């Protein structure tokens, strides 16, 4: 069979591979603590589950408009107005099966041979994979530990060339937990005024998972660039809904019709039940979100303090999301070596920093979406491994 070159450029997300290896080891009787995969360990809040059951009973089981049902897009617009101080027309919102889809669609719309797309490294692996699939050149912005994994606006602006079509940004960030401060975003937005043809994809899927004293600032809140910002957000992380497969993108008016066509060609619509559940998530009580945030904050403090006690490990304060990305270069092992040894010899699944880009060498990612006792047990195993090593 003769297959295309671009399909061979498609990367992957190692978290799923590590998950499969961890599950295989568990099946063979090993005790494995999984701090690899990035999904909340909480159940979807009950009011959301009930809304989904009601939707099915009420007969909402058919196709919906490709961009999502209007009441959902309206409530998303209200939520954006409230949290990001931006007025959005619901017709610019496209509901998609998970946050990832907006990344892929953006790569398909902006990427082709000869084009350049800037993306964060270490960063969510799907960015580079989608860019390379599109044929465009993936241009990394090096996120540095000493900047608490934020970037400096000048570093980003310096990467722009006449071929740059799109810049992908992610704050709070996977895998680093880094948050870009407002001053840096202000400088970036000022600098971007010189490049009116460059679009920005702002991945804000962790916007509500942010810890004191850090604050989320949305790129949607800057009117001067709003007509070229694509906002990515969704329900997966905030409402513990990773398996429901629902997220959204807010798209500039000039391209939203292409996005709707991509949706029609690709998936027709998101399943109706998930859309009704998503309405309840945004409209209903938010106590469960606050509860999960408090739990993550507690776990964050535990994991950072435990990691800092370990030989050869240095760990930043994690400002957002639910990841810690310690520097492990003083252990004498590479990221992949440590990932493999921790899985096979200590029974702790983590992800090598290099799964998130070349600049991830010297780091590993822990997802702290597990309860405090589990985290403490994992930390004990890692400490014993490092002390023996
Ligand atoms: N963006 C980032 C930065 C992520 O970490 C993830 C998931 O891990 C996504 C997008 C995709 O989220 P979803 O599961 O809704 O597709």
mmCIF file of C-alpha atoms and ligand atoms in Angstrom:
data_model
loop_
_atom_site.group_PDB
_atom_site.id
_atom_site.type_symbol
_atom_site.label_atom_id
_atom_site.label_comp_id
_atom_site.label_asym_id
_atom_site.label_seq_id
_atom_site.Cartn_x
_atom_site.Cartn_y
_atom_site.Cartn_z
ATOM 1 C CA UNK A 1 0.000 0.000 0.000
ATOM 2 C CA UNK A 2 1.225 3.514 -0.687
ATOM 3 C CA UNK A 3 0.364 5.955 2.070
ATOM 4 C CA UNK A 4 0.938 9.709 2.281
ATOM 5 C CA UNK A 5 4.086 11.302 3.617
ATOM 6 C CA UNK A 6 2.187 13.619 5.954
ATOM 7 C CA UNK A 7 0.443 10.763 7.775
ATOM 8 C CA UNK A 8 3.913 9.472 8.602
ATOM 9 C CA UNK A 9 4.722 12.844 10.190
ATOM 10 C CA UNK A 10 1.969 12.415 12.745
ATOM 11 C CA UNK A 11 3.404 12.223 16.271
ATOM 12 C CA UNK A 12 1.735 10.843 19.362
ATOM 13 C CA UNK A 13 1.137 11.505 23.034
ATOM 14 C CA UNK A 14 3.432 9.284 25.105
ATOM 15 C CA UNK A 15 1.125 9.548 28.119
ATOM 16 C CA UNK A 16 -1.135 7.006 26.388
ATOM 17 C CA UNK A 17 1.802 4.659 25.727
ATOM 18 C CA UNK A 18 3.024 4.889 29.335
ATOM 19 C CA UNK A 19 -0.559 4.272 30.487
ATOM 20 C CA UNK A 20 -0.675 1.081 28.401
ATOM 21 C CA UNK A 21 2.689 -0.110 29.791
ATOM 22 C CA UNK A 22 1.589 0.708 33.354
ATOM 23 C CA UNK A 23 -1.649 -1.227 32.844
ATOM 24 C CA UNK A 24 0.221 -4.222 31.399
ATOM 25 C CA UNK A 25 2.550 -4.275 34.439
ATOM 26 C CA UNK A 26 -0.465 -4.045 36.760
ATOM 27 C CA UNK A 27 -2.114 -6.961 34.974
ATOM 28 C CA UNK A 28 1.017 -9.014 35.588
ATOM 29 C CA UNK A 29 0.642 -8.362 39.327
ATOM 30 C CA UNK A 30 2.968 -5.347 39.831
ATOM 31 C CA UNK A 31 1.872 -2.494 42.072
ATOM 32 C CA UNK A 32 1.928 0.640 39.914
ATOM 33 C CA UNK A 33 1.061 4.198 40.933
ATOM 34 C CA UNK A 34 0.074 6.148 37.881
ATOM 35 C CA UNK A 35 1.179 9.774 37.959
ATOM 36 C CA UNK A 36 1.531 9.735 34.184
ATOM 37 C CA UNK A 37 -1.796 10.475 32.596
ATOM 38 C CA UNK A 38 -3.198 14.023 32.776
ATOM 39 C CA UNK A 39 -6.734 13.543 33.896
ATOM 40 C CA UNK A 40 -8.524 14.479 37.124
ATOM 41 C CA UNK A 41 -9.127 11.491 39.396
ATOM 42 C CA UNK A 42 -12.491 12.944 40.473
ATOM 43 C CA UNK A 43 -15.843 11.800 39.193
ATOM 44 C CA UNK A 44 -17.828 14.163 37.001
ATOM 45 C CA UNK A 45 -20.048 16.157 39.418
ATOM 46 C CA UNK A 46 -23.428 14.523 39.991
ATOM 47 C CA UNK A 47 -25.542 17.459 38.702
ATOM 48 C CA UNK A 48 -23.761 17.158 35.336
ATOM 49 C CA UNK A 49 -24.315 13.402 35.126
ATOM 50 C CA UNK A 50 -27.999 13.935 35.948
ATOM 51 C CA UNK A 51 -28.357 16.558 33.212
ATOM 52 C CA UNK A 52 -26.948 14.038 30.733
ATOM 53 C CA UNK A 53 -29.351 11.314 31.854
ATOM 54 C CA UNK A 54 -32.261 13.736 31.607
ATOM 55 C CA UNK A 55 -31.185 14.773 28.091
ATOM 56 C CA UNK A 56 -31.298 11.160 26.955
ATOM 57 C CA UNK A 57 -34.665 10.553 28.596
ATOM 58 C CA UNK A 58 -35.985 13.755 26.958
ATOM 59 C CA UNK A 59 -35.055 12.308 23.590
ATOM 60 C CA UNK A 60 -31.947 14.368 22.788
ATOM 61 C CA UNK A 61 -30.150 11.620 20.939
ATOM 62 C CA UNK A 62 -29.994 12.845 17.361
ATOM 63 C CA UNK A 63 -27.586 15.003 15.379
ATOM 64 C CA UNK A 64 -27.240 18.607 16.489
ATOM 65 C CA UNK A 65 -25.989 21.584 14.463
ATOM 66 C CA UNK A 66 -22.335 20.944 13.555
ATOM 67 C CA UNK A 67 -21.126 23.881 15.649
ATOM 68 C CA UNK A 68 -23.174 22.814 18.700
ATOM 69 C CA UNK A 69 -26.625 23.628 20.080
ATOM 70 C CA UNK A 70 -27.322 27.340 20.434
ATOM 71 C CA UNK A 71 -28.121 27.299 24.197
ATOM 72 C CA UNK A 72 -24.683 25.800 24.812
ATOM 73 C CA UNK A 73 -22.897 28.311 22.618
ATOM 74 C CA UNK A 74 -24.828 31.101 24.348
ATOM 75 C CA UNK A 75 -23.804 29.957 27.807
ATOM 76 C CA UNK A 76 -20.187 29.591 26.655
ATOM 77 C CA UNK A 77 -20.348 33.196 25.383
ATOM 78 C CA UNK A 78 -21.714 34.333 28.785
ATOM 79 C CA UNK A 79 -18.957 32.456 30.574
ATOM 80 C CA UNK A 80 -16.308 34.103 28.375
ATOM 81 C CA UNK A 81 -17.865 37.519 29.050
ATOM 82 C CA UNK A 82 -17.774 36.879 32.800
ATOM 83 C CA UNK A 83 -14.316 35.352 33.089
ATOM 84 C CA UNK A 84 -12.419 36.910 30.215
ATOM 85 C CA UNK A 85 -14.205 40.234 29.796
ATOM 86 C CA UNK A 86 -14.719 39.670 26.093
ATOM 87 C CA UNK A 87 -18.014 39.891 24.213
ATOM 88 C CA UNK A 88 -18.280 36.983 21.801
ATOM 89 C CA UNK A 89 -20.960 36.188 19.244
ATOM 90 C CA UNK A 90 -22.144 32.571 19.835
ATOM 91 C CA UNK A 91 -21.745 32.027 16.080
ATOM 92 C CA UNK A 92 -17.980 32.328 16.524
ATOM 93 C CA UNK A 93 -17.997 29.376 18.917
ATOM 94 C CA UNK A 94 -17.595 25.834 17.651
ATOM 95 C CA UNK A 95 -18.262 22.978 20.061
ATOM 96 C CA UNK A 96 -15.903 20.090 19.288
ATOM 97 C CA UNK A 97 -15.223 16.584 20.636
ATOM 98 C CA UNK A 98 -12.501 17.647 23.110
ATOM 99 C CA UNK A 99 -10.007 20.480 23.289
ATOM 100 C CA UNK A 100 -7.600 18.671 20.995
ATOM 101 C CA UNK A 101 -9.789 19.098 17.932
ATOM 102 C CA UNK A 102 -9.344 22.878 17.926
ATOM 103 C CA UNK A 103 -5.560 22.365 17.751
ATOM 104 C CA UNK A 104 -5.838 20.028 14.805
ATOM 105 C CA UNK A 105 -8.293 22.258 12.948
ATOM 106 C CA UNK A 106 -6.042 25.294 13.482
ATOM 107 C CA UNK A 107 -3.079 23.351 12.094
ATOM 108 C CA UNK A 108 -5.137 22.307 9.052
ATOM 109 C CA UNK A 109 -6.327 25.859 8.434
ATOM 110 C CA UNK A 110 -2.975 27.632 8.851
ATOM 111 C CA UNK A 111 -0.365 24.986 8.128
ATOM 112 C CA UNK A 112 1.075 23.952 4.787
ATOM 113 C CA UNK A 113 4.515 23.506 3.257
ATOM 114 C CA UNK A 114 6.446 26.769 3.491
ATOM 115 C CA UNK A 115 4.413 28.081 6.449
ATOM 116 C CA UNK A 116 5.799 28.332 9.984
ATOM 117 C CA UNK A 117 3.907 27.791 13.223
ATOM 118 C CA UNK A 118 5.427 28.728 16.575
ATOM 119 C CA UNK A 119 4.688 26.505 19.573
ATOM 120 C CA UNK A 120 5.895 26.017 23.173
ATOM 121 C CA UNK A 121 8.603 23.448 24.032
ATOM 122 C CA UNK A 122 8.267 21.683 26.427
ATOM 123 C CA UNK A 123 4.605 21.708 25.472
ATOM 124 C CA UNK A 124 1.553 19.563 24.830
ATOM 125 C CA UNK A 125 2.886 17.073 22.220
ATOM 126 C CA UNK A 126 -0.121 17.408 19.942
ATOM 127 C CA UNK A 127 0.958 20.933 18.919
ATOM 128 C CA UNK A 128 4.090 19.773 17.146
ATOM 129 C CA UNK A 129 2.447 16.654 15.821
ATOM 130 C CA UNK A 130 -0.450 18.599 14.247
ATOM 131 C CA UNK A 131 1.885 21.255 12.820
ATOM 132 C CA UNK A 132 4.144 18.679 11.188
ATOM 133 C CA UNK A 133 1.177 16.751 9.862
ATOM 134 C CA UNK A 134 -0.020 19.926 8.121
ATOM 135 C CA UNK A 135 3.338 20.251 6.322
ATOM 136 C CA UNK A 136 4.266 23.492 8.104
ATOM 137 C CA UNK A 137 7.564 23.972 9.935
ATOM 138 C CA UNK A 138 7.229 23.719 13.706
ATOM 139 C CA UNK A 139 9.222 26.518 15.379
ATOM 140 C CA UNK A 140 9.728 25.942 19.122
ATOM 141 C CA UNK A 141 9.751 28.612 21.836
ATOM 142 C CA UNK A 142 12.043 27.340 24.583
ATOM 143 C CA UNK A 143 10.195 27.561 27.915
ATOM 144 C CA UNK A 144 12.839 27.881 30.582
ATOM 145 C CA UNK A 145 12.902 26.632 34.132
ATOM 146 C CA UNK A 146 14.500 29.882 35.324
ATOM 147 C CA UNK A 147 11.484 31.820 34.008
ATOM 148 C CA UNK A 148 9.189 29.444 35.888
ATOM 149 C CA UNK A 149 8.355 27.989 32.441
ATOM 150 C CA UNK A 150 6.814 31.183 31.172
ATOM 151 C CA UNK A 151 8.317 32.769 28.058
ATOM 152 C CA UNK A 152 9.694 36.186 27.404
ATOM 153 C CA UNK A 153 7.661 38.136 24.856
ATOM 154 C CA UNK A 154 10.798 39.083 22.955
ATOM 155 C CA UNK A 155 11.742 35.410 22.547
ATOM 156 C CA UNK A 156 8.391 34.794 20.876
ATOM 157 C CA UNK A 157 8.453 37.941 18.744
ATOM 158 C CA UNK A 158 12.008 37.153 17.583
ATOM 159 C CA UNK A 159 10.779 33.895 16.066
ATOM 160 C CA UNK A 160 8.307 35.617 13.758
ATOM 161 C CA UNK A 161 9.304 35.605 10.077
ATOM 162 C CA UNK A 162 7.324 36.436 6.913
ATOM 163 C CA UNK A 163 6.353 32.735 6.835
ATOM 164 C CA UNK A 164 4.798 32.737 10.334
ATOM 165 C CA UNK A 165 1.076 32.054 10.203
ATOM 166 C CA UNK A 166 0.196 31.052 13.747
ATOM 167 C CA UNK A 167 1.580 31.188 17.284
ATOM 168 C CA UNK A 168 0.351 28.588 19.773
ATOM 169 C CA UNK A 169 0.446 29.575 23.446
ATOM 170 C CA UNK A 170 -0.667 27.638 26.504
ATOM 171 C CA UNK A 171 -1.134 29.075 29.984
ATOM 172 C CA UNK A 172 -1.513 27.504 32.535
ATOM 173 C CA UNK A 173 0.658 24.969 30.801
ATOM 174 C CA UNK A 174 0.969 21.272 30.289
ATOM 175 C CA UNK A 175 3.502 19.778 31.126
ATOM 176 C CA UNK A 176 5.201 22.453 33.215
ATOM 177 C CA UNK A 177 2.429 23.990 35.334
ATOM 178 C CA UNK A 178 3.824 27.363 34.215
ATOM 179 C CA UNK A 179 1.660 30.479 33.990
ATOM 180 C CA UNK A 180 2.501 33.459 31.784
ATOM 181 C CA UNK A 181 2.346 36.707 33.810
ATOM 182 C CA UNK A 182 0.221 39.627 32.622
ATOM 183 C CA UNK A 183 3.244 41.910 32.020
ATOM 184 C CA UNK A 184 4.681 39.391 29.565
ATOM 185 C CA UNK A 185 1.345 39.066 27.738
ATOM 186 C CA UNK A 186 1.032 42.880 27.580
ATOM 187 C CA UNK A 187 4.477 43.067 25.905
ATOM 188 C CA UNK A 188 3.622 40.234 23.548
ATOM 189 C CA UNK A 189 0.340 41.817 22.471
ATOM 190 C CA UNK A 190 2.087 45.188 21.910
ATOM 191 C CA UNK A 191 4.707 43.469 19.789
ATOM 192 C CA UNK A 192 2.095 41.518 17.816
ATOM 193 C CA UNK A 193 0.537 44.763 16.574
ATOM 194 C CA UNK A 194 3.454 44.912 14.107
ATOM 195 C CA UNK A 195 2.411 41.534 12.650
ATOM 196 C CA UNK A 196 -1.298 41.846 11.842
ATOM 197 C CA UNK A 197 -1.326 38.706 9.668
ATOM 198 C CA UNK A 198 -0.166 36.365 12.427
ATOM 199 C CA UNK A 199 -2.940 34.470 14.242
ATOM 200 C CA UNK A 200 -2.686 33.248 17.844
ATOM 201 C CA UNK A 201 -4.112 30.027 19.240
ATOM 202 C CA UNK A 202 -4.468 30.468 22.989
ATOM 203 C CA UNK A 203 -4.897 27.102 24.683
ATOM 204 C CA UNK A 204 -6.558 27.991 27.988
ATOM 205 C CA UNK A 205 -7.888 24.543 28.885
ATOM 206 C CA UNK A 206 -6.393 24.858 32.401
ATOM 207 C CA UNK A 207 -7.560 28.452 32.960
ATOM 208 C CA UNK A 208 -9.548 27.578 36.071
ATOM 209 C CA UNK A 209 -6.834 25.412 37.578
ATOM 210 C CA UNK A 210 -4.565 28.128 38.881
ATOM 211 C CA UNK A 211 -3.221 28.677 42.396
ATOM 212 C CA UNK A 212 -2.714 31.725 44.591
ATOM 213 C CA UNK A 213 -1.053 34.164 44.017
ATOM 214 C CA UNK A 214 -1.028 33.417 40.267
ATOM 215 C CA UNK A 215 -3.794 34.790 38.052
ATOM 216 C CA UNK A 216 -5.070 33.732 34.665
ATOM 217 C CA UNK A 217 -5.052 36.398 31.972
ATOM 218 C CA UNK A 218 -6.777 35.445 28.747
ATOM 219 C CA UNK A 219 -5.502 36.576 25.374
ATOM 220 C CA UNK A 220 -9.188 37.081 24.523
ATOM 221 C CA UNK A 221 -9.216 40.023 26.922
ATOM 222 C CA UNK A 222 -7.014 42.121 24.576
ATOM 223 C CA UNK A 223 -9.344 43.907 22.099
ATOM 224 C CA UNK A 224 -6.419 44.922 19.850
ATOM 225 C CA UNK A 225 -5.793 41.311 18.724
ATOM 226 C CA UNK A 226 -9.214 39.731 19.316
ATOM 227 C CA UNK A 227 -9.985 39.438 15.618
ATOM 228 C CA UNK A 228 -7.099 36.969 15.227
ATOM 229 C CA UNK A 229 -7.160 35.043 18.493
ATOM 230 C CA UNK A 230 -8.480 31.492 18.542
ATOM 231 C CA UNK A 231 -9.434 30.529 22.074
ATOM 232 C CA UNK A 232 -9.336 26.867 23.096
ATOM 233 C CA UNK A 233 -11.111 25.753 26.248
ATOM 234 C CA UNK A 234 -13.380 22.938 27.352
ATOM 235 C CA UNK A 235 -14.798 20.840 30.125
ATOM 236 C CA UNK A 236 -12.275 17.983 30.357
ATOM 237 C CA UNK A 237 -10.052 19.326 33.111
ATOM 238 C CA UNK A 238 -12.263 21.837 34.951
ATOM 239 C CA UNK A 239 -15.236 19.495 35.380
ATOM 240 C CA UNK A 240 -13.444 16.116 35.322
ATOM 241 C CA UNK A 241 -15.035 15.294 31.956
ATOM 242 C CA UNK A 242 -12.111 13.923 29.931
ATOM 243 C CA UNK A 243 -14.050 10.930 28.624
ATOM 244 C CA UNK A 244 -17.115 12.915 27.560
ATOM 245 C CA UNK A 245 -15.151 14.371 24.658
ATOM 246 C CA UNK A 246 -16.355 17.925 24.532
ATOM 247 C CA UNK A 247 -14.510 21.221 24.227
ATOM 248 C CA UNK A 248 -14.822 24.459 22.290
ATOM 249 C CA UNK A 249 -12.968 26.896 20.102
ATOM 250 C CA UNK A 250 -13.755 30.575 19.588
ATOM 251 C CA UNK A 251 -12.781 31.509 16.043
ATOM 252 C CA UNK A 252 -12.382 34.774 14.148
ATOM 253 C CA UNK A 253 -15.421 35.568 11.939
ATOM 254 C CA UNK A 254 -13.275 35.352 8.816
ATOM 255 C CA UNK A 255 -12.536 31.645 9.334
ATOM 256 C CA UNK A 256 -15.322 30.215 11.466
ATOM 257 C CA UNK A 257 -17.181 28.921 8.378
ATOM 258 C CA UNK A 258 -14.184 26.784 7.444
ATOM 259 C CA UNK A 259 -14.165 25.377 10.962
ATOM 260 C CA UNK A 260 -17.846 24.505 10.671
ATOM 261 C CA UNK A 261 -17.112 22.730 7.401
ATOM 262 C CA UNK A 262 -14.273 20.811 9.010
ATOM 263 C CA UNK A 263 -16.702 19.758 11.754
ATOM 264 C CA UNK A 264 -19.288 18.628 9.196
ATOM 265 C CA UNK A 265 -16.672 16.667 7.284
ATOM 266 C CA UNK A 266 -15.014 15.206 10.345
ATOM 267 C CA UNK A 267 -17.489 14.399 13.121
ATOM 268 C CA UNK A 268 -20.880 15.983 12.172
ATOM 269 C CA UNK A 269 -21.414 17.214 15.742
ATOM 270 C CA UNK A 270 -20.537 16.451 19.351
ATOM 271 C CA UNK A 271 -22.901 13.917 20.896
ATOM 272 C CA UNK A 272 -26.036 15.698 22.085
ATOM 273 C CA UNK A 273 -25.935 14.308 25.619
ATOM 274 C CA UNK A 274 -22.470 15.732 26.284
ATOM 275 C CA UNK A 275 -23.691 19.120 25.067
ATOM 276 C CA UNK A 276 -26.596 19.159 27.533
ATOM 277 C CA UNK A 277 -24.229 18.056 30.290
ATOM 278 C CA UNK A 278 -21.863 20.896 29.344
ATOM 279 C CA UNK A 279 -24.696 23.436 29.727
ATOM 280 C CA UNK A 280 -25.334 22.200 33.256
ATOM 281 C CA UNK A 281 -21.600 22.307 34.015
ATOM 282 C CA UNK A 282 -21.416 26.023 33.220
ATOM 283 C CA UNK A 283 -24.851 27.013 34.530
ATOM 284 C CA UNK A 284 -25.060 24.838 37.643
ATOM 285 C CA UNK A 285 -23.341 25.212 41.028
ATOM 286 C CA UNK A 286 -19.560 25.638 40.830
ATOM 287 C CA UNK A 287 -18.759 24.272 44.296
ATOM 288 C CA UNK A 288 -17.367 21.044 42.813
ATOM 289 C CA UNK A 289 -14.864 23.054 40.754
ATOM 290 C CA UNK A 290 -13.753 24.926 43.872
ATOM 291 C CA UNK A 291 -13.507 21.630 45.760
ATOM 292 C CA UNK A 292 -11.310 20.056 43.064
ATOM 293 C CA UNK A 293 -9.137 23.165 42.911
ATOM 294 C CA UNK A 294 -8.583 23.101 46.679
ATOM 295 C CA UNK A 295 -7.681 19.407 46.477
ATOM 296 C CA UNK A 296 -5.217 19.992 43.618
ATOM 297 C CA UNK A 297 -3.664 22.881 45.520
ATOM 298 C CA UNK A 298 -3.095 20.698 48.568
ATOM 299 C CA UNK A 299 -1.571 17.928 46.436
ATOM 300 C CA UNK A 300 0.610 20.451 44.618
ATOM 301 C CA UNK A 301 2.092 21.639 47.895
ATOM 302 C CA UNK A 302 2.718 18.053 49.002
ATOM 303 C CA UNK A 303 4.379 16.928 45.771
ATOM 304 C CA UNK A 304 6.559 20.030 45.390
ATOM 305 C CA UNK A 305 7.760 19.830 48.982
ATOM 306 C CA UNK A 306 8.475 16.073 48.715
ATOM 307 C CA UNK A 307 10.295 16.433 45.398
ATOM 308 C CA UNK A 308 12.466 19.191 46.805
ATOM 309 C CA UNK A 309 13.744 16.827 49.497
ATOM 310 C CA UNK A 310 15.021 14.274 46.973
ATOM 311 C CA UNK A 311 18.642 13.846 45.896
ATOM 312 C CA UNK A 312 19.370 15.221 42.418
ATOM 313 C CA UNK A 313 15.957 16.884 42.040
ATOM 314 C CA UNK A 314 15.053 20.547 41.723
ATOM 315 C CA UNK A 315 11.411 21.585 41.474
ATOM 316 C CA UNK A 316 9.748 24.908 40.692
ATOM 317 C CA UNK A 317 6.614 26.136 42.310
ATOM 318 C CA UNK A 318 3.800 24.928 40.031
ATOM 319 C CA UNK A 319 1.475 27.802 39.291
ATOM 320 C CA UNK A 320 -1.356 26.044 37.486
ATOM 321 C CA UNK A 321 -2.789 22.845 35.929
ATOM 322 C CA UNK A 322 -1.972 19.637 37.828
ATOM 323 C CA UNK A 323 1.580 18.910 36.782
ATOM 324 C CA UNK A 324 4.979 19.173 38.427
ATOM 325 C CA UNK A 325 7.991 19.183 36.113
ATOM 326 C CA UNK A 326 11.110 18.770 38.242
ATOM 327 C CA UNK A 327 14.626 19.079 36.876
ATOM 328 C CA UNK A 328 16.272 15.674 37.173
ATOM 329 C CA UNK A 329 19.533 16.370 35.351
ATOM 330 C CA UNK A 330 21.585 15.934 38.550
ATOM 331 C CA UNK A 331 20.420 12.337 38.918
ATOM 332 C CA UNK A 332 22.808 11.362 36.103
ATOM 333 C CA UNK A 333 19.952 9.758 34.160
ATOM 334 C CA UNK A 334 18.241 11.013 31.037
ATOM 335 C CA UNK A 335 14.517 11.750 31.185
ATOM 336 C CA UNK A 336 13.613 8.531 29.382
ATOM 337 C CA UNK A 337 15.970 6.426 31.479
ATOM 338 C CA UNK A 338 14.445 7.792 34.681
ATOM 339 C CA UNK A 339 10.887 7.386 33.319
ATOM 340 C CA UNK A 340 11.573 3.723 32.459
ATOM 341 C CA UNK A 341 13.369 2.931 35.700
ATOM 342 C CA UNK A 342 10.695 4.556 37.852
ATOM 343 C CA UNK A 343 8.038 2.525 36.064
ATOM 344 C CA UNK A 344 9.857 -0.778 36.042
ATOM 345 C CA UNK A 345 11.865 -0.616 39.279
ATOM 346 C CA UNK A 346 9.886 1.725 41.537
ATOM 347 C CA UNK A 347 6.352 1.132 40.226
ATOM 348 C CA UNK A 348 5.630 4.798 39.541
ATOM 349 C CA UNK A 349 4.417 5.914 36.112
ATOM 350 C CA UNK A 350 5.667 9.373 35.085
ATOM 351 C CA UNK A 351 6.341 10.920 31.682
ATOM 352 C CA UNK A 352 9.797 11.815 30.346
ATOM 353 C CA UNK A 353 10.213 15.526 29.612
ATOM 354 C CA UNK A 354 11.361 14.658 26.084
ATOM 355 C CA UNK A 355 7.818 13.474 25.316
ATOM 356 C CA UNK A 356 6.969 17.177 25.340
ATOM 357 C CA UNK A 357 9.783 18.335 23.066
ATOM 358 C CA UNK A 358 13.557 18.427 22.843
ATOM 359 C CA UNK A 359 13.805 21.090 25.565
ATOM 360 C CA UNK A 360 12.129 18.661 27.944
ATOM 361 C CA UNK A 361 15.409 16.719 28.332
ATOM 362 C CA UNK A 362 16.503 16.851 31.970
ATOM 363 C CA UNK A 363 12.911 16.928 33.273
ATOM 364 C CA UNK A 364 10.119 14.499 34.059
ATOM 365 C CA UNK A 365 6.423 15.237 34.458
ATOM 366 C CA UNK A 366 4.376 14.114 37.415
ATOM 367 C CA UNK A 367 0.621 14.495 37.180
ATOM 368 C CA UNK A 368 -0.680 15.086 40.703
ATOM 369 C CA UNK A 369 -4.233 14.112 39.828
ATOM 370 C CA UNK A 370 -4.178 11.472 42.578
ATOM 371 C CA UNK A 371 -5.048 11.657 46.271
ATOM 372 C CA UNK A 372 -2.495 12.806 48.858
ATOM 373 C CA UNK A 373 -1.863 9.314 50.269
ATOM 374 C CA UNK A 374 -1.165 7.953 46.796
ATOM 375 C CA UNK A 375 1.150 10.869 46.061
ATOM 376 C CA UNK A 376 3.021 10.319 49.334
ATOM 377 C CA UNK A 377 3.420 6.612 48.597
ATOM 378 C CA UNK A 378 4.694 7.456 45.083
ATOM 379 C CA UNK A 379 7.140 10.005 46.503
ATOM 380 C CA UNK A 380 8.406 7.423 48.957
ATOM 381 C CA UNK A 381 9.030 4.966 46.118
ATOM 382 C CA UNK A 382 10.816 7.604 44.017
ATOM 383 C CA UNK A 383 12.955 8.720 46.977
ATOM 384 C CA UNK A 384 13.983 5.137 47.793
ATOM 385 C CA UNK A 385 14.837 4.521 44.145
ATOM 386 C CA UNK A 386 16.978 7.683 43.914
ATOM 387 C CA UNK A 387 18.742 6.998 47.208
ATOM 388 C CA UNK A 388 19.612 3.454 46.105
ATOM 389 C CA UNK A 389 20.606 4.477 42.605
HETATM 390 N N1 LIG B 1 -4.559 21.272 25.623
HETATM 391 C C1 LIG B 1 -3.742 20.885 26.611
HETATM 392 C C2 LIG B 1 -2.641 21.787 27.025
HETATM 393 C C3 LIG B 1 -3.923 19.646 27.236
HETATM 394 O O1 LIG B 1 -3.097 19.271 28.222
HETATM 395 C C4 LIG B 1 -4.980 18.813 26.792
HETATM 396 C C5 LIG B 1 -5.173 17.482 27.393
HETATM 397 O O2 LIG B 1 -4.346 16.920 28.060
HETATM 398 C C6 LIG B 1 -5.789 19.272 25.764
HETATM 399 C C7 LIG B 1 -5.566 20.499 25.194
HETATM 400 C C8 LIG B 1 -6.890 18.414 25.201
HETATM 401 O O3 LIG B 1 -7.940 18.251 26.048
HETATM 402 P P1 LIG B 1 -9.149 17.278 25.647
HETATM 403 O O4 LIG B 1 -8.985 16.054 26.475
HETATM 404 O O5 LIG B 1 -10.374 18.074 25.997
HETATM 405 O O6 LIG B 1 -9.067 16.998 24.190
#
